[in-house]
Coordinates of C-alpha atoms in Angstrom, one line a residue:
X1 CA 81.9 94.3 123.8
X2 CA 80.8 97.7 122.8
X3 CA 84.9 99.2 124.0
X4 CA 85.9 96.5 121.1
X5 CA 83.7 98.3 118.4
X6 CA 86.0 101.0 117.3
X7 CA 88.4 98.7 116.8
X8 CA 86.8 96.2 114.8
X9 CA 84.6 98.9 112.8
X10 CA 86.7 99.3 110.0
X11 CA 86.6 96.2 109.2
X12 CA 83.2 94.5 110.1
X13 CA 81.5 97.9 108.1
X14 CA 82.9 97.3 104.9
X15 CA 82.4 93.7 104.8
X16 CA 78.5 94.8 106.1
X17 CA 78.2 97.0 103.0
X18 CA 79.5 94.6 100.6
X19 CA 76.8 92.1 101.8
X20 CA 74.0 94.0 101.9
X21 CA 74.7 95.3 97.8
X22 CA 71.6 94.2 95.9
X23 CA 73.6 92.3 93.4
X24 CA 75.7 90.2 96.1
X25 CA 72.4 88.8 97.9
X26 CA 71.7 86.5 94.7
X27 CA 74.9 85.5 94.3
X28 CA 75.1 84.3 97.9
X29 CA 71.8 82.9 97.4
X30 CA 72.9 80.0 94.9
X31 CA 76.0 79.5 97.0
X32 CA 73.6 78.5 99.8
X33 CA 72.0 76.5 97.1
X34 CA 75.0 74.7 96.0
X35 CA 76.0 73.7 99.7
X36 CA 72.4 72.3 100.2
X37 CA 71.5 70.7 97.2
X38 CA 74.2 67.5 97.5
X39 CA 73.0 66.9 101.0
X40 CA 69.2 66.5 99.6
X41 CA 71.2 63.1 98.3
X42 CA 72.6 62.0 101.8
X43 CA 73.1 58.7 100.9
X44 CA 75.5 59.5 97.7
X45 CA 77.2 61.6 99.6
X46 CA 78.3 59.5 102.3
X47 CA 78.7 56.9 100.5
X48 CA 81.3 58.3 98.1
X49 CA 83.2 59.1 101.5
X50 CA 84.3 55.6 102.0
X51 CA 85.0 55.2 98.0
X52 CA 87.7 57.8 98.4
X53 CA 89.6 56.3 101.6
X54 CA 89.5 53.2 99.3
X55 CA 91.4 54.9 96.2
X56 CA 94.0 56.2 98.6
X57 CA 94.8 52.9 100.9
X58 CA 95.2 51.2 97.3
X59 CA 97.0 53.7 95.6
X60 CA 99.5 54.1 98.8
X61 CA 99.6 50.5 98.0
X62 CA 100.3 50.4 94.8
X63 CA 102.6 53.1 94.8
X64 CA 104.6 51.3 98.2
X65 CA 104.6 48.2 95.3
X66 CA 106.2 50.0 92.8
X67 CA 109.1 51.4 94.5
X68 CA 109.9 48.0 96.3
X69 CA 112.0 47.2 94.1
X70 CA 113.8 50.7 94.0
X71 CA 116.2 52.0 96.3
X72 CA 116.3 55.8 96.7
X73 CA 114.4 58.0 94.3
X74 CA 112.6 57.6 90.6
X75 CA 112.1 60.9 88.7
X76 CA 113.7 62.7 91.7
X77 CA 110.7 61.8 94.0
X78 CA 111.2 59.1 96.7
X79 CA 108.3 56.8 98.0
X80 CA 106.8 59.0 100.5
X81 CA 106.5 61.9 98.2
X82 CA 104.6 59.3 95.7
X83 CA 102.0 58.3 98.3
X84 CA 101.5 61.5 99.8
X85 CA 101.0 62.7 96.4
X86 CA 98.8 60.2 95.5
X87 CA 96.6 61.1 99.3
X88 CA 96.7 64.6 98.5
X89 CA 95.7 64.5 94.9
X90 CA 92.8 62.1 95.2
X91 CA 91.5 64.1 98.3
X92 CA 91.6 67.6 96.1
X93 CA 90.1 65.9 93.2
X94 CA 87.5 64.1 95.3
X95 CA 86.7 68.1 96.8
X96 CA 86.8 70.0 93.4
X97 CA 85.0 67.7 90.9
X98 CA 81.9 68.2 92.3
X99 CA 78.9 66.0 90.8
X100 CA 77.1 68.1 88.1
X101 CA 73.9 68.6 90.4
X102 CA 73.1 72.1 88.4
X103 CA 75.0 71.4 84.8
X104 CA 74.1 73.9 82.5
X105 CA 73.6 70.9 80.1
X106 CA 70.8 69.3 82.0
X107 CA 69.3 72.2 82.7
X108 CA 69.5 73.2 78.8
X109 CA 67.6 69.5 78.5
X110 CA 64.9 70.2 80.6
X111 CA 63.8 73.7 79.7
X112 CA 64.7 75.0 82.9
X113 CA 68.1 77.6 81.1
X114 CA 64.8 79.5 80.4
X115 CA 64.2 79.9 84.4
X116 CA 67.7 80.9 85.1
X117 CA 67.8 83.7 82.5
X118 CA 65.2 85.4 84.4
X119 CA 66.9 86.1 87.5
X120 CA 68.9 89.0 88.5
X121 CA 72.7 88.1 87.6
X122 CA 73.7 86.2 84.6
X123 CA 74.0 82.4 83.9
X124 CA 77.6 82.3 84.4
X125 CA 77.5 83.8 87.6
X126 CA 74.7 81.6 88.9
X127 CA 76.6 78.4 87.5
X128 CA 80.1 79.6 89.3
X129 CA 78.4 80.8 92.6
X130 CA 76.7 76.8 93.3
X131 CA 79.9 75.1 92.1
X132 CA 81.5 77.0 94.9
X133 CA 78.5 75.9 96.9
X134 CA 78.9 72.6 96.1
X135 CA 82.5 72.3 96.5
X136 CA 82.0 73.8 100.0
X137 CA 79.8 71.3 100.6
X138 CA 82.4 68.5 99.4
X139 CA 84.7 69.7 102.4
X140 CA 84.2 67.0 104.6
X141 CA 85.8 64.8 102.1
X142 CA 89.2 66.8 103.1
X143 CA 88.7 65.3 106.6
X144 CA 88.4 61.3 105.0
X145 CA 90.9 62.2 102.6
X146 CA 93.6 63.0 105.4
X147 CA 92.3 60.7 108.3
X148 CA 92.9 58.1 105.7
X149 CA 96.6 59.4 104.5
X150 CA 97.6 59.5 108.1
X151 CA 96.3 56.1 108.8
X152 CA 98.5 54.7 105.9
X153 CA 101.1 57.1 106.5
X154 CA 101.2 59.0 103.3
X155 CA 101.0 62.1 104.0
X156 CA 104.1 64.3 105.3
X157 CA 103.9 68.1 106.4
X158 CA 105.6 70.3 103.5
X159 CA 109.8 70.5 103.8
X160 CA 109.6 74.4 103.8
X161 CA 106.6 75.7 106.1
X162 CA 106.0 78.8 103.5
X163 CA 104.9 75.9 100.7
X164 CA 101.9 75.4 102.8
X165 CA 100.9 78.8 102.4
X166 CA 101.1 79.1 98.8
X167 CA 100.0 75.5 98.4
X168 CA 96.3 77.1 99.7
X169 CA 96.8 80.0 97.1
X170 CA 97.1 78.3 94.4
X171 CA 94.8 75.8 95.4
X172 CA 92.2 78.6 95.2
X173 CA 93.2 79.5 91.7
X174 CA 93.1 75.7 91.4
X175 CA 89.6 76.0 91.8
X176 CA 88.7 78.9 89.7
X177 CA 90.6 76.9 86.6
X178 CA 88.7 73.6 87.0
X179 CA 85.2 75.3 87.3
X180 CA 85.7 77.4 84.2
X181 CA 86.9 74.1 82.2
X182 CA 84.3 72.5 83.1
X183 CA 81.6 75.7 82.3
X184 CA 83.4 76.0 78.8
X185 CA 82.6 72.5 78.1
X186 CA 78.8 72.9 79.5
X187 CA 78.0 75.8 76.8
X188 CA 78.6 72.9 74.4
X189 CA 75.2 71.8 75.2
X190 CA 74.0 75.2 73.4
X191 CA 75.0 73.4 70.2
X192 CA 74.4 70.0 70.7
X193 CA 72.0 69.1 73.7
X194 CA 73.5 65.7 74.6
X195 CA 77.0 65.6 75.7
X196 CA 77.3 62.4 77.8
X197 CA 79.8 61.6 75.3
X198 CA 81.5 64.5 75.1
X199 CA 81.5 64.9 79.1
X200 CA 82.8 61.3 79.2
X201 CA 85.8 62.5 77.1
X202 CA 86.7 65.5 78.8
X203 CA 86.3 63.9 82.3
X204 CA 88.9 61.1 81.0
X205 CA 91.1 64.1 79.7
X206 CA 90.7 66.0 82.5
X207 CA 92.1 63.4 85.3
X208 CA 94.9 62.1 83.5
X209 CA 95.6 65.4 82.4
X210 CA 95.8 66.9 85.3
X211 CA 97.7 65.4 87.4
X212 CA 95.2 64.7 90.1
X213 CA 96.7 61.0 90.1
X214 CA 99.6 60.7 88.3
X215 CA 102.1 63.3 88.8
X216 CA 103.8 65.0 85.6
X217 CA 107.3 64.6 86.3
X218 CA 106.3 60.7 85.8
X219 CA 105.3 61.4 82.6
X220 CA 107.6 61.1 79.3
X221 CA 108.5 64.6 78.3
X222 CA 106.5 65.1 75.6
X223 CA 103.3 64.2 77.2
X224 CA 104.6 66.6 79.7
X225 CA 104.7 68.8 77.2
X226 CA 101.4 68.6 75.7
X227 CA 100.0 68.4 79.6
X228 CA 101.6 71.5 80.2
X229 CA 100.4 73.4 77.5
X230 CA 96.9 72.8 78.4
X231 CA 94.9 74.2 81.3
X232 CA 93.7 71.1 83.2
X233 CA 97.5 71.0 84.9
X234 CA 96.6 74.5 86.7
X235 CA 93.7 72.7 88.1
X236 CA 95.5 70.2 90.2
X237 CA 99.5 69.4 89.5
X238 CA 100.5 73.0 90.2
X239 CA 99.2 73.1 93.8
X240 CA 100.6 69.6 94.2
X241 CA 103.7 70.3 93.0
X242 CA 104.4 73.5 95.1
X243 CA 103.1 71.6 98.4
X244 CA 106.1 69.1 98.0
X245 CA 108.6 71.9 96.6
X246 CA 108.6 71.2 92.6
X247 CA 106.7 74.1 91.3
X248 CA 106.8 74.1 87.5
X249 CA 109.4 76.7 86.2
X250 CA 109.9 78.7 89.4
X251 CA 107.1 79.3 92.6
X252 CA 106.0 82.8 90.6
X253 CA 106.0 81.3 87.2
X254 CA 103.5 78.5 88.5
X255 CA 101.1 80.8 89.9
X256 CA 101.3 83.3 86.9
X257 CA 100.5 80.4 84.7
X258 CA 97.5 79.9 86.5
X259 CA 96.5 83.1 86.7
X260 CA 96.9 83.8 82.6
X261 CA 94.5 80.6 82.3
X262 CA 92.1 81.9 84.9
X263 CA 91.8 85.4 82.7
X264 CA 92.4 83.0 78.9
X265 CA 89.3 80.5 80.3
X266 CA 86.9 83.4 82.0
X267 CA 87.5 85.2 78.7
X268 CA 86.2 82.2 76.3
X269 CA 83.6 81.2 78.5
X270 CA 82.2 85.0 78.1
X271 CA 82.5 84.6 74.4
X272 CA 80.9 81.5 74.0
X273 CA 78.2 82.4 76.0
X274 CA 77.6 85.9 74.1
X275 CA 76.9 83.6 71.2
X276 CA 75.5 80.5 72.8
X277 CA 72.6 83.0 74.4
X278 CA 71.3 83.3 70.8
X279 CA 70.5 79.8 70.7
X280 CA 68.5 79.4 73.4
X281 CA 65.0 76.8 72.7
X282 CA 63.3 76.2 75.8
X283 CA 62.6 72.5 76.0
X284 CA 60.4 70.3 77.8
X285 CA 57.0 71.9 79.9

């Protein structure tokens, strides 16, 4: 072990350093706390398990239904690539919409913003850090999500081997755009404390939106339009689209898209929260 040392100590020592920096320990802190907080609700958790091997053996259903009567391809995509879209989507969305177990609004409610503005990195940072907890803790349902494609037989291995590869990139960006959407509309709560109605709008918006479900070259083409200029399509169609080789506007174009609403969204978040910050009432005890 100790002959292997000067060859991995380049890279294990910088990684050692970055780890032990005072302002990293916090952050990994609440990602621990985001992975361990959905399991203190066991029973939610595996039950939605079964919920979303349920969406996709109806939807691969449904889907199987609808191009019965069709011989060959609709909108250039053939039944296979409709079902395995459909397995795929569901199983990203069911990863990456986490459940709201630390919302900034509920935690506006209750008094306890007032806790979180007392620790050592910023609200923003906290809130990102245990989404990516959570989501990490949502993994499993990538394992239901597949099991359950291959049982129906929805789900195909990309045509070209290199879409897989960029298919995880942008899946990563994916995940940076749907957390900041969903941070942009918590600061909301600054302004007006209740937002289940607002929250129930966006989350509407948001899935049809995105093309978690239904794909956008469905669509008509000026709801593709107005999908396409909005971020909620980085969050979920792009990544889809590239895995089954019909990125939006070129492989390069897709991914710079999501990119520009990554820097656009983290930008607006850190404005509205430069003013939001002002309004800060501590409710409750």
């Amino acid at each position: 072990m100790s002959s292997l040392w000067p060859v991995v100590r380049p890279v294990v020592q910088p990684v050692v350093r970055l780890v032990r920096r005072p302002n990293l320990r916090p952050v990994l802190s609440q990602v621990r706390i985001g992975m361990l907080t959905p399991w203190a609700y066991r029973t939610s958790i595996m039950l939605g398990y079964p919920a979303v091997a349920v969406q996709i053996a109806l939807y691969s259903v449904v889907w199987r239904a609808i191009y019965a009567g069709h011989d060959g391809e609709v909108a250039g995509a053939d039944v296979r690539t409709a079902v395995g879209y459909a397995v795929l989507g569901l199983t990203i969305a069911g990863v990456l919409n986490t459940s709201p177990y630390h919302s900034i609004a509920s935690r506006v409610r209750e008094g306890l913003i007032g806790v979180d503005l007392t620790r050592p990195i910023g609200l923003l940072t906290q809130n990102l850090a245990f989404q990516t907890g959570a989501v990490l803790a949502g993994l499993p349902t990538v394992a239901v999500g597949l099991g359950t494609g291959l049982v129906v037989g929805g789900l195909a291995p990309p045509r070209d081997p290199g879409a897989a590869g960029w298919f995880a990139v942008s899946l990563l960006l994916a995940f940076a755009v749907s957390q900041l959407t969903t941070m942009l509309m918590a600061l909301t709560s600054f302004w007006t404390m209740e937002v289940g109605g607002i929250n129930m709008t966006f989350f509407v918006v948001r899935t049809f939106m995105s093309g978690a479900i239904l794909p956008l070259w469905f669509m008509p083409g000026w709801l593709q339009a107005v999908a396409g200029a909005l971020p909620f399509q980085a969050s979920a169609y792009t990544p889809l689209a590239i895995y089954f080789g019909r990125p939006p506007g070129g492989l390069l174009p897709a991914l710079g898209v999501q990119v520009l609403w990554i820097v656009v969204l983290g930008g607006l978040c850190a404005w509205v929260w430069s003013r939001a910050r002002r309004r800060v009432v501590v409710q409750g005890g």
